[in-house]
């Protein structure tokens, strides 16, 4: 019955004997302007995994990400971080990169320093993390340039390095490569892969089926504000069972065929 | 009756010869104006930023009031400060009436709403852009304020400039609370008004020229600083 979105669907991986979810949502709902944009979302994000959230425009992907990160308060249900409501501890363990990187009107390095200061890093450790982040993002030569004159790809690398510099346990990514060319997309994906390899849990929204194939361990497919289907990427991206996911993935393949 | 050419020549003569009275008046004008602008920035920048960046009840009302106060009639402010500082007023014992301090107070009251209202707008626009990133990082209210003020610094230079323009050109309020006393509270604008009414057009015109030049120089200076810092920060 996985393909039928229900008001209280089970936690998608409740049956798996893997590690307990690091982040859970229970009966998550969000209503705005009389419209129910997200409803009845129960999910668990397993530590160390890369979870990709997919779905059509307006399915509620970005909203779900923001609810999980605590940027928006749900109108129904709750988000739990290690079994407890979101608080300062949860905030400090999380980081997010937006589709359009938000750069302060300061130098590249000052942008890193700001984020690190907010998260309580100071002195030699902060300086060291700044250098590491610059190196990771391959922006050492641009450290003193104003961040906002960098190219889109450089800014997104900086945004990602800034997020990772604060040593998050979980990284939320909202279509981080949506407006980037293939080379920049590759650079961002490499950074995500390195973060994941070092143990960071990744939750990412994407439209890009290829990206999902490259990066996802688990996939959550949203349809009109509910989970249409959720499961391991190997299953969901090859043999989706729910109507919306199947139609979407088939349609995408069909388009890809026509292109080539 | 002197010809207009004669008056202008005499005015330029006064400026070029470095007339002592003229210099005294210009220096007092600048002292009063710059003090008022500085005080207005100290009060208005954080106030405007707080209204622009924080969410609290009554925020919209304060924004409306600040905007409305930008158009405060100077003579009304002069009258109010006069009543406060006069011997019978609550601050009478401070004996500030007819001193440059009284003029600074009046101008600060006039300029602070301008600084605060324009700062609110600049900070609010920037906050809209930054708010999700700040929320994601967990930026606290005080750091949010200082970060927004710092990042809006180039736009805020123009805000201070608008305040300077209002203060340096103001005549009604400083006339009432300063009294236009020679060698004590006589500034450029009040002198121009007085000397014109006396028919002493050389000094009036000379001061007018200085006033215009000051406005030009200050504007050019701020534009230059804006240009340099814009290149450094790309606002």
Coordinates of C-alpha atoms in Angstrom, one line a residue:
Chain A
X1 CA 0.0 0.0 0.0
X2 CA 3.0 2.2 -0.3
X3 CA 1.7 4.0 -3.4
X4 CA -1.3 5.3 -1.6
X5 CA -0.6 8.4 0.4
X6 CA -2.4 8.1 3.7
X7 CA -3.0 10.5 6.4
X8 CA -0.7 8.6 8.8
X9 CA 1.7 6.5 6.7
X10 CA 4.2 4.5 8.6
X11 CA 7.8 5.7 9.0
X12 CA 9.3 4.6 5.7
X13 CA 12.2 2.7 7.1
X14 CA 10.6 1.6 10.3
X15 CA 11.0 -2.1 9.3
X16 CA 14.7 -1.7 8.6
X17 CA 16.9 -2.8 11.5
X18 CA 19.4 0.0 10.7
X19 CA 20.4 2.8 13.1
X20 CA 17.7 4.9 14.6
X21 CA 16.8 7.9 12.6
X22 CA 18.6 11.0 13.5
X23 CA 15.7 13.2 12.4
X24 CA 12.1 12.3 12.4
X25 CA 8.9 14.0 11.4
X26 CA 5.6 12.9 12.9
X27 CA 2.3 13.8 11.3
X28 CA 3.9 16.9 9.8
X29 CA 1.5 19.3 8.2
X30 CA 1.7 22.9 6.9
X31 CA -1.3 25.0 6.0
X32 CA -0.9 28.4 4.3
X33 CA -3.6 30.6 2.8
X34 CA -6.2 27.9 3.5
X35 CA -4.2 25.4 1.4
X36 CA -2.7 22.3 2.9
X37 CA 0.8 22.3 1.4
X38 CA 2.2 19.5 3.4
X39 CA 0.2 16.9 5.2
X40 CA 0.7 13.7 7.2
X41 CA 4.4 13.4 6.6
X42 CA 6.0 10.7 8.7
X43 CA 9.6 10.1 7.9
X44 CA 12.9 9.3 9.4
X45 CA 16.4 10.3 8.2
X46 CA 19.0 7.7 9.0
X47 CA 22.4 8.9 10.1
X48 CA 25.2 8.8 7.5
X49 CA 22.8 8.3 4.6
X50 CA 22.1 10.6 1.7
X51 CA 18.4 11.1 1.4
X52 CA 17.1 12.8 -1.8
X53 CA 13.7 14.4 -1.9
X54 CA 12.1 14.4 -5.3
X55 CA 8.8 15.4 -6.8
X56 CA 7.1 17.8 -9.2
X57 CA 7.0 21.6 -8.7
X58 CA 4.7 22.4 -5.9
X59 CA 4.9 19.0 -4.4
X60 CA 6.3 20.6 -1.2
X61 CA 9.9 19.5 -1.4
X62 CA 11.5 22.8 -0.4
X63 CA 8.9 23.4 2.2
X64 CA 9.5 19.9 3.8
X65 CA 13.2 20.7 3.9
X66 CA 12.6 24.0 5.6
X67 CA 10.2 22.3 8.1
X68 CA 12.8 19.7 8.9
X69 CA 15.5 22.3 9.4
X70 CA 13.3 24.4 11.6
X71 CA 13.2 27.4 9.3
X72 CA 9.4 27.2 9.3
X73 CA 7.2 26.0 12.1
X74 CA 4.7 23.2 11.1
X75 CA 1.1 24.0 11.6
X76 CA 0.6 20.3 12.6
X77 CA 2.8 17.5 13.9
X78 CA 6.4 17.8 14.9
X79 CA 10.0 17.5 13.9
X80 CA 12.3 15.6 16.2
X81 CA 16.1 15.8 16.3
X82 CA 17.5 12.7 18.1
X83 CA 14.1 12.2 19.6
X84 CA 13.7 15.7 21.0
X85 CA 12.1 18.9 19.6
X86 CA 14.3 21.2 17.6
X87 CA 16.3 23.5 19.8
X88 CA 19.6 25.3 19.9
X89 CA 21.5 22.0 20.0
X90 CA 19.7 20.8 16.9
X91 CA 20.4 24.1 15.1
X92 CA 24.1 23.9 15.8
X93 CA 24.2 20.3 14.5
X94 CA 22.5 21.3 11.2
X95 CA 23.4 23.4 8.2
X96 CA 21.6 24.3 5.0
X97 CA 22.6 25.4 1.5
X98 CA 20.0 27.2 -0.5
X99 CA 19.3 27.1 -4.3
X100 CA 20.6 30.7 -4.6
X101 CA 23.6 31.1 -2.3
X102 CA 23.2 34.0 0.2
X103 CA 26.5 35.8 0.5
X104 CA 27.1 38.6 2.9
X105 CA 28.5 41.9 1.5
X106 CA 31.9 40.9 2.7
X107 CA 35.0 39.1 1.5
X108 CA 35.0 35.3 0.8
X109 CA 36.9 34.7 4.0
X110 CA 34.8 37.1 6.1
X111 CA 31.7 35.1 5.0
X112 CA 33.3 32.0 6.4
X113 CA 34.4 33.8 9.6
X114 CA 30.9 35.1 10.2
X115 CA 29.3 31.7 10.0
X116 CA 32.0 30.2 12.2
X117 CA 31.6 33.0 14.8
X118 CA 27.9 32.5 15.0
X119 CA 28.5 28.9 15.7
X120 CA 30.9 29.7 18.5
X121 CA 34.2 29.1 16.8
X122 CA 37.0 31.5 17.7
X123 CA 40.7 32.1 17.6
X124 CA 43.1 29.7 16.0
X125 CA 40.5 27.0 15.5
X126 CA 38.3 29.4 13.5
X127 CA 41.2 30.6 11.4
X128 CA 42.1 27.0 10.7
X129 CA 38.6 26.1 9.7
X130 CA 38.5 29.1 7.4
X131 CA 41.6 27.9 5.7
X132 CA 40.3 24.4 5.4
X133 CA 37.0 25.6 3.9
X134 CA 38.8 27.8 1.4
X135 CA 40.9 24.9 0.4
X136 CA 38.0 22.5 0.1
X137 CA 36.1 25.0 -2.1
X138 CA 39.3 25.7 -4.0
X139 CA 38.8 29.4 -3.3
X140 CA 42.2 30.2 -1.6
X141 CA 43.1 32.6 -4.3
X142 CA 39.8 34.5 -4.0
X143 CA 39.8 34.6 -0.2
X144 CA 39.9 38.4 -0.1
X145 CA 37.6 39.1 -3.0
X146 CA 34.1 40.3 -2.2
X147 CA 32.0 37.1 -2.1
X148 CA 29.3 38.6 -4.3
X149 CA 31.5 39.1 -7.3
X150 CA 32.3 35.4 -7.5
X151 CA 30.6 33.4 -10.2
X152 CA 27.4 31.4 -9.4
X153 CA 29.4 28.2 -9.2
X154 CA 32.1 29.7 -7.0
X155 CA 29.4 31.2 -4.7
X156 CA 27.7 27.9 -4.3
X157 CA 31.0 26.1 -3.5
X158 CA 31.6 28.8 -0.9
X159 CA 28.1 28.4 0.5
X160 CA 28.7 24.6 0.8
X161 CA 32.1 25.1 2.3
X162 CA 30.7 27.6 4.7
X163 CA 28.0 25.2 5.8
X164 CA 30.5 22.3 6.2
X165 CA 33.0 24.5 8.1
X166 CA 30.6 24.6 11.0
X167 CA 30.9 20.8 11.3
X168 CA 27.3 19.9 10.9
X169 CA 26.0 16.4 11.6
X170 CA 23.3 16.9 8.9
X171 CA 23.4 19.0 5.8
X172 CA 20.3 20.1 4.0
X173 CA 20.6 21.1 0.4
X174 CA 17.8 22.8 -1.5
X175 CA 18.4 22.2 -5.2
X176 CA 22.0 23.4 -4.8
X177 CA 22.9 22.9 -8.5
X178 CA 19.6 24.0 -10.1
X179 CA 21.2 27.1 -11.8
X180 CA 24.7 25.8 -12.3
X181 CA 26.5 24.4 -15.4
X182 CA 27.8 20.8 -15.5
X183 CA 31.3 21.7 -14.3
X184 CA 30.0 23.6 -11.3
X185 CA 27.5 21.0 -10.6
X186 CA 30.3 18.4 -10.5
X187 CA 32.3 20.5 -8.1
X188 CA 29.3 20.9 -5.8
X189 CA 28.5 17.2 -6.0
X190 CA 32.1 16.3 -5.2
X191 CA 31.9 18.5 -2.1
X192 CA 28.7 16.8 -1.0
X193 CA 30.3 13.4 -1.6
X194 CA 33.3 14.3 0.5
X195 CA 31.1 15.6 3.3
X196 CA 29.1 12.3 3.2
X197 CA 32.3 10.3 3.2
X198 CA 33.3 12.0 6.3
X199 CA 30.1 11.0 8.0
X200 CA 27.8 13.9 7.4
X201 CA 24.1 13.0 6.9
X202 CA 22.8 14.6 3.7
X203 CA 19.2 15.5 2.9
X204 CA 18.9 17.0 -0.6
X205 CA 16.1 18.3 -2.7
X206 CA 16.6 17.9 -6.5
X207 CA 14.7 17.9 -9.7
X208 CA 17.6 16.2 -11.5
X209 CA 17.0 12.5 -11.9
X210 CA 20.7 12.0 -12.9
X211 CA 21.8 13.7 -9.7
X212 CA 19.5 11.5 -7.6
X213 CA 21.0 8.5 -9.3
X214 CA 24.5 9.7 -8.6
X215 CA 24.0 10.8 -5.0
X216 CA 21.0 9.1 -3.4
X217 CA 21.0 6.3 -0.9
X218 CA 17.4 6.8 -0.1
X219 CA 14.6 8.6 -2.0
X220 CA 11.5 10.3 -0.8
X221 CA 9.1 11.0 -3.6
X222 CA 6.5 13.7 -2.7
X223 CA 3.3 14.2 -4.5
X224 CA 0.9 17.1 -3.7
X225 CA 2.2 17.5 -0.2
X226 CA 2.3 13.8 0.8
X227 CA 4.8 11.0 0.5
X228 CA 3.9 9.1 -2.6
X229 CA 6.7 6.6 -2.1
X230 CA 9.9 6.3 -0.1
X231 CA 12.7 3.8 0.0
X232 CA 16.2 2.9 -1.2
X233 CA 17.3 4.7 -4.3
X234 CA 18.2 1.4 -6.0
X235 CA 14.5 0.3 -5.8
X236 CA 12.7 3.6 -6.2
X237 CA 14.6 5.0 -9.1
X238 CA 14.5 1.8 -11.1
X239 CA 11.2 0.2 -10.2
X240 CA 8.9 2.8 -8.6
X241 CA 5.6 1.4 -7.4
X242 CA 3.6 4.5 -6.8
X243 CA 1.7 6.1 -9.7
X244 CA 3.2 9.6 -9.4
X245 CA 6.8 8.4 -9.0
X246 CA 6.5 6.0 -11.9
X247 CA 5.0 8.6 -14.2
X248 CA 7.6 11.2 -13.2
X249 CA 10.5 8.9 -13.7
X250 CA 9.2 7.4 -16.9
X251 CA 8.4 10.9 -18.3
X252 CA 11.9 12.0 -17.5
X253 CA 13.5 9.0 -19.2
X254 CA 11.3 9.5 -22.2
X255 CA 12.5 13.1 -22.4
X256 CA 16.1 12.0 -21.9
X257 CA 15.6 9.5 -24.8
X258 CA 14.4 12.2 -27.1
X259 CA 17.3 14.4 -26.3
X260 CA 20.0 11.9 -27.1
Chain B
X1 CA 22.2 100.2 -4.0
X2 CA 25.1 98.0 -5.1
X3 CA 24.9 96.1 -8.4
X4 CA 24.5 92.4 -8.2
X5 CA 28.1 92.0 -9.5
X6 CA 29.4 94.3 -6.8
X7 CA 27.6 92.2 -4.1
X8 CA 29.0 88.9 -5.5
X9 CA 32.5 90.4 -5.7
X10 CA 32.3 91.6 -2.2
X11 CA 31.0 88.2 -1.1
X12 CA 33.8 86.3 -2.7
X13 CA 36.2 88.9 -1.2
X14 CA 34.9 88.0 2.3
X15 CA 35.4 84.3 1.6
X16 CA 38.8 84.6 0.1
X17 CA 40.1 87.0 2.7
X18 CA 39.1 84.5 5.4
X19 CA 36.9 87.0 7.2
X20 CA 37.1 86.1 11.0
X21 CA 33.3 86.5 11.5
X22 CA 32.6 84.4 8.5
X23 CA 34.9 81.6 9.7
X24 CA 33.4 81.7 13.2
X25 CA 29.9 81.3 11.8
X26 CA 30.9 78.5 9.4
X27 CA 32.8 76.6 12.1
X28 CA 29.8 76.9 14.6
X29 CA 27.4 75.7 11.8
X30 CA 29.6 72.6 11.2
X31 CA 30.0 71.9 14.9
X32 CA 26.3 72.0 15.5
X33 CA 25.3 70.1 12.4
X34 CA 27.9 67.4 12.6
X35 CA 27.2 66.9 16.3
X36 CA 23.5 66.5 15.6
X37 CA 24.1 64.1 12.7
X38 CA 26.5 62.0 14.8
X39 CA 23.9 61.9 17.7
X40 CA 21.2 61.0 15.2
X41 CA 23.2 58.2 13.8
X42 CA 24.0 56.9 17.3
X43 CA 20.3 56.8 18.1
X44 CA 18.8 56.3 14.6
X45 CA 20.9 53.6 13.2
X46 CA 20.3 50.9 15.9
X47 CA 16.7 52.1 16.2
X48 CA 16.0 51.8 12.5
X49 CA 17.8 48.5 12.3
X50 CA 15.9 47.1 15.2
X51 CA 12.5 48.1 13.6
X52 CA 13.7 46.7 10.3
X53 CA 15.2 43.4 11.5
X54 CA 13.3 42.3 14.6
X55 CA 9.7 41.1 14.7
X56 CA 7.8 42.5 17.6
X57 CA 4.3 43.8 18.3
X58 CA 3.9 47.4 17.3
X59 CA 6.7 47.3 14.8
X60 CA 4.5 48.4 11.9
X61 CA 3.2 51.3 14.0
X62 CA 6.7 52.5 14.9
X63 CA 7.7 52.3 11.2
X64 CA 4.7 54.5 10.2
X65 CA 5.5 57.0 13.0
X66 CA 9.2 57.2 12.0
X67 CA 8.2 57.8 8.4
X68 CA 5.7 60.5 9.5
X69 CA 8.3 62.2 11.7
X70 CA 10.6 62.6 8.8
X71 CA 8.4 65.5 7.8
X72 CA 8.5 67.2 11.2
X73 CA 8.1 71.0 10.8
X74 CA 11.3 72.5 12.2
X75 CA 9.6 75.5 13.8
X76 CA 7.4 73.1 15.7
X77 CA 10.4 71.2 16.9
X78 CA 12.0 74.5 17.8
X79 CA 9.0 75.6 19.8
X80 CA 8.8 72.2 21.6
X81 CA 12.5 72.3 22.5
X82 CA 12.1 75.9 23.5
X83 CA 9.3 75.0 25.9
X84 CA 11.4 72.2 27.4
X85 CA 14.5 74.3 27.9
X86 CA 13.0 77.6 28.9
X87 CA 13.3 78.7 32.5
X88 CA 9.8 77.4 33.3
X89 CA 10.2 74.1 31.4
X90 CA 11.3 70.8 32.8
X91 CA 14.9 71.1 31.7
X92 CA 15.1 74.8 32.5
X93 CA 17.6 74.3 35.3
X94 CA 20.1 73.0 32.8
X95 CA 20.2 76.5 31.3
X96 CA 20.7 75.2 27.8
X97 CA 18.4 77.7 26.0
X98 CA 20.3 80.0 23.6
X99 CA 23.3 77.8 23.6
X100 CA 24.8 75.6 20.8
X101 CA 23.7 72.6 22.8
X102 CA 20.1 73.6 22.5
X103 CA 20.6 73.8 18.7
X104 CA 22.2 70.4 18.6
X105 CA 19.2 69.0 20.6
X106 CA 16.7 70.5 18.2
X107 CA 18.5 69.3 15.1
X108 CA 19.0 65.8 16.6
X109 CA 15.2 65.6 17.0
X110 CA 14.7 66.6 13.4
X111 CA 17.4 64.3 11.9
X112 CA 17.0 61.2 14.0
X113 CA 13.6 60.2 12.4
X114 CA 15.2 60.6 9.0
X115 CA 18.2 58.4 9.9
X116 CA 16.0 55.8 11.6
X117 CA 13.3 55.6 8.9
X118 CA 15.8 55.3 6.0
X119 CA 17.9 52.8 8.0
X120 CA 14.8 50.7 8.7
X121 CA 14.0 50.5 5.0
X122 CA 17.6 49.6 4.0
X123 CA 17.9 47.0 6.7
X124 CA 14.5 45.5 6.1
X125 CA 15.3 45.0 2.4
X126 CA 18.6 43.3 3.3
X127 CA 17.0 41.2 6.0
X128 CA 14.6 39.8 3.5
X129 CA 17.5 38.5 1.6
X130 CA 19.5 37.3 4.6
X131 CA 16.8 36.0 6.9
X132 CA 16.8 32.3 5.9
X133 CA 20.5 32.1 6.0
X134 CA 20.6 33.8 9.4
X135 CA 17.9 31.5 10.7
X136 CA 19.8 28.5 9.4
X137 CA 23.0 29.6 11.2
X138 CA 21.1 30.5 14.3
X139 CA 22.2 34.2 14.3
X140 CA 21.0 35.9 17.6
X141 CA 19.1 39.2 17.6
X142 CA 22.1 41.4 18.5
X143 CA 24.5 39.9 16.0
X144 CA 21.7 40.1 13.4
X145 CA 21.5 43.8 14.0
X146 CA 25.2 44.5 13.8
X147 CA 25.6 42.2 10.7
X148 CA 22.8 44.0 8.9
X149 CA 24.1 47.4 9.8
X150 CA 27.6 46.5 8.7
X151 CA 26.4 45.0 5.4
X152 CA 24.2 48.0 4.7
X153 CA 27.0 50.4 5.5
X154 CA 27.3 51.8 2.0
X155 CA 23.6 52.6 1.8
X156 CA 23.7 54.0 5.3
X157 CA 26.3 56.6 4.2
X158 CA 23.7 58.1 2.0
X159 CA 21.3 58.0 5.0
X160 CA 23.8 60.0 7.1
X161 CA 24.2 62.4 4.1
X162 CA 20.4 63.0 4.0
X163 CA 20.5 63.8 7.7
X164 CA 23.4 66.2 7.1
X165 CA 21.5 67.9 4.4
X166 CA 18.5 68.4 6.5
X167 CA 20.5 69.7 9.5
X168 CA 22.9 72.1 7.7
X169 CA 20.1 73.8 5.8
X170 CA 17.7 74.1 8.8
X171 CA 16.9 77.6 10.0
X172 CA 13.6 77.7 11.9
X173 CA 14.4 75.4 14.9
X174 CA 17.9 76.8 15.5
X175 CA 16.6 80.3 15.3
X176 CA 14.1 79.7 18.0
X177 CA 16.3 77.7 20.5
X178 CA 19.6 79.4 19.6
X179 CA 18.4 82.9 19.4
X180 CA 20.9 83.8 16.6
X181 CA 23.2 85.5 19.2
X182 CA 26.3 87.0 17.6
X183 CA 29.4 85.1 18.5
X184 CA 27.4 82.5 20.5
X185 CA 24.7 80.8 18.4
X186 CA 24.9 82.5 15.1
X187 CA 25.1 79.9 12.3
X188 CA 25.1 80.2 8.5
X189 CA 21.4 79.9 7.9
X190 CA 20.3 82.3 10.7
X191 CA 22.9 84.8 9.6
X192 CA 21.7 84.7 6.0
X193 CA 18.2 85.3 7.2
X194 CA 19.2 88.2 9.5
X195 CA 21.7 89.9 7.1
X196 CA 19.3 89.7 4.2
X197 CA 16.6 91.4 6.3
X198 CA 19.2 94.0 7.2
X199 CA 20.1 94.6 3.6
X200 CA 23.7 93.4 4.2
X201 CA 23.7 91.2 1.1
X202 CA 27.5 90.6 0.9
X203 CA 27.7 88.5 4.0
X204 CA 24.4 86.8 3.3
X205 CA 25.6 85.8 -0.2
X206 CA 29.0 84.8 1.0
X207 CA 27.5 82.5 3.5
X208 CA 25.1 81.2 0.8
X209 CA 28.1 80.3 -1.4
X210 CA 29.8 78.6 1.5
X211 CA 26.7 76.6 2.3
X212 CA 26.4 75.4 -1.2
X213 CA 30.1 74.5 -1.4
X214 CA 29.9 72.6 1.8
X215 CA 26.9 70.6 0.5
X216 CA 28.8 69.9 -2.7
X217 CA 32.0 68.8 -0.9
X218 CA 30.2 66.6 1.6
X219 CA 28.3 64.9 -1.2
X220 CA 31.3 64.4 -3.3
X221 CA 33.2 63.0 -0.4
X222 CA 30.4 60.5 0.4
X223 CA 30.1 59.5 -3.2
X224 CA 33.8 58.8 -3.3
X225 CA 33.7 56.7 -0.1
X226 CA 30.7 54.9 -1.6
X227 CA 32.5 54.1 -4.7
X228 CA 35.6 52.8 -2.9
X229 CA 33.6 50.6 -0.4
X230 CA 31.2 49.4 -3.1
X231 CA 34.2 48.0 -5.0
X232 CA 35.4 46.4 -1.8
X233 CA 32.1 44.8 -0.9
X234 CA 30.0 44.8 -4.0
X235 CA 26.7 45.8 -2.4

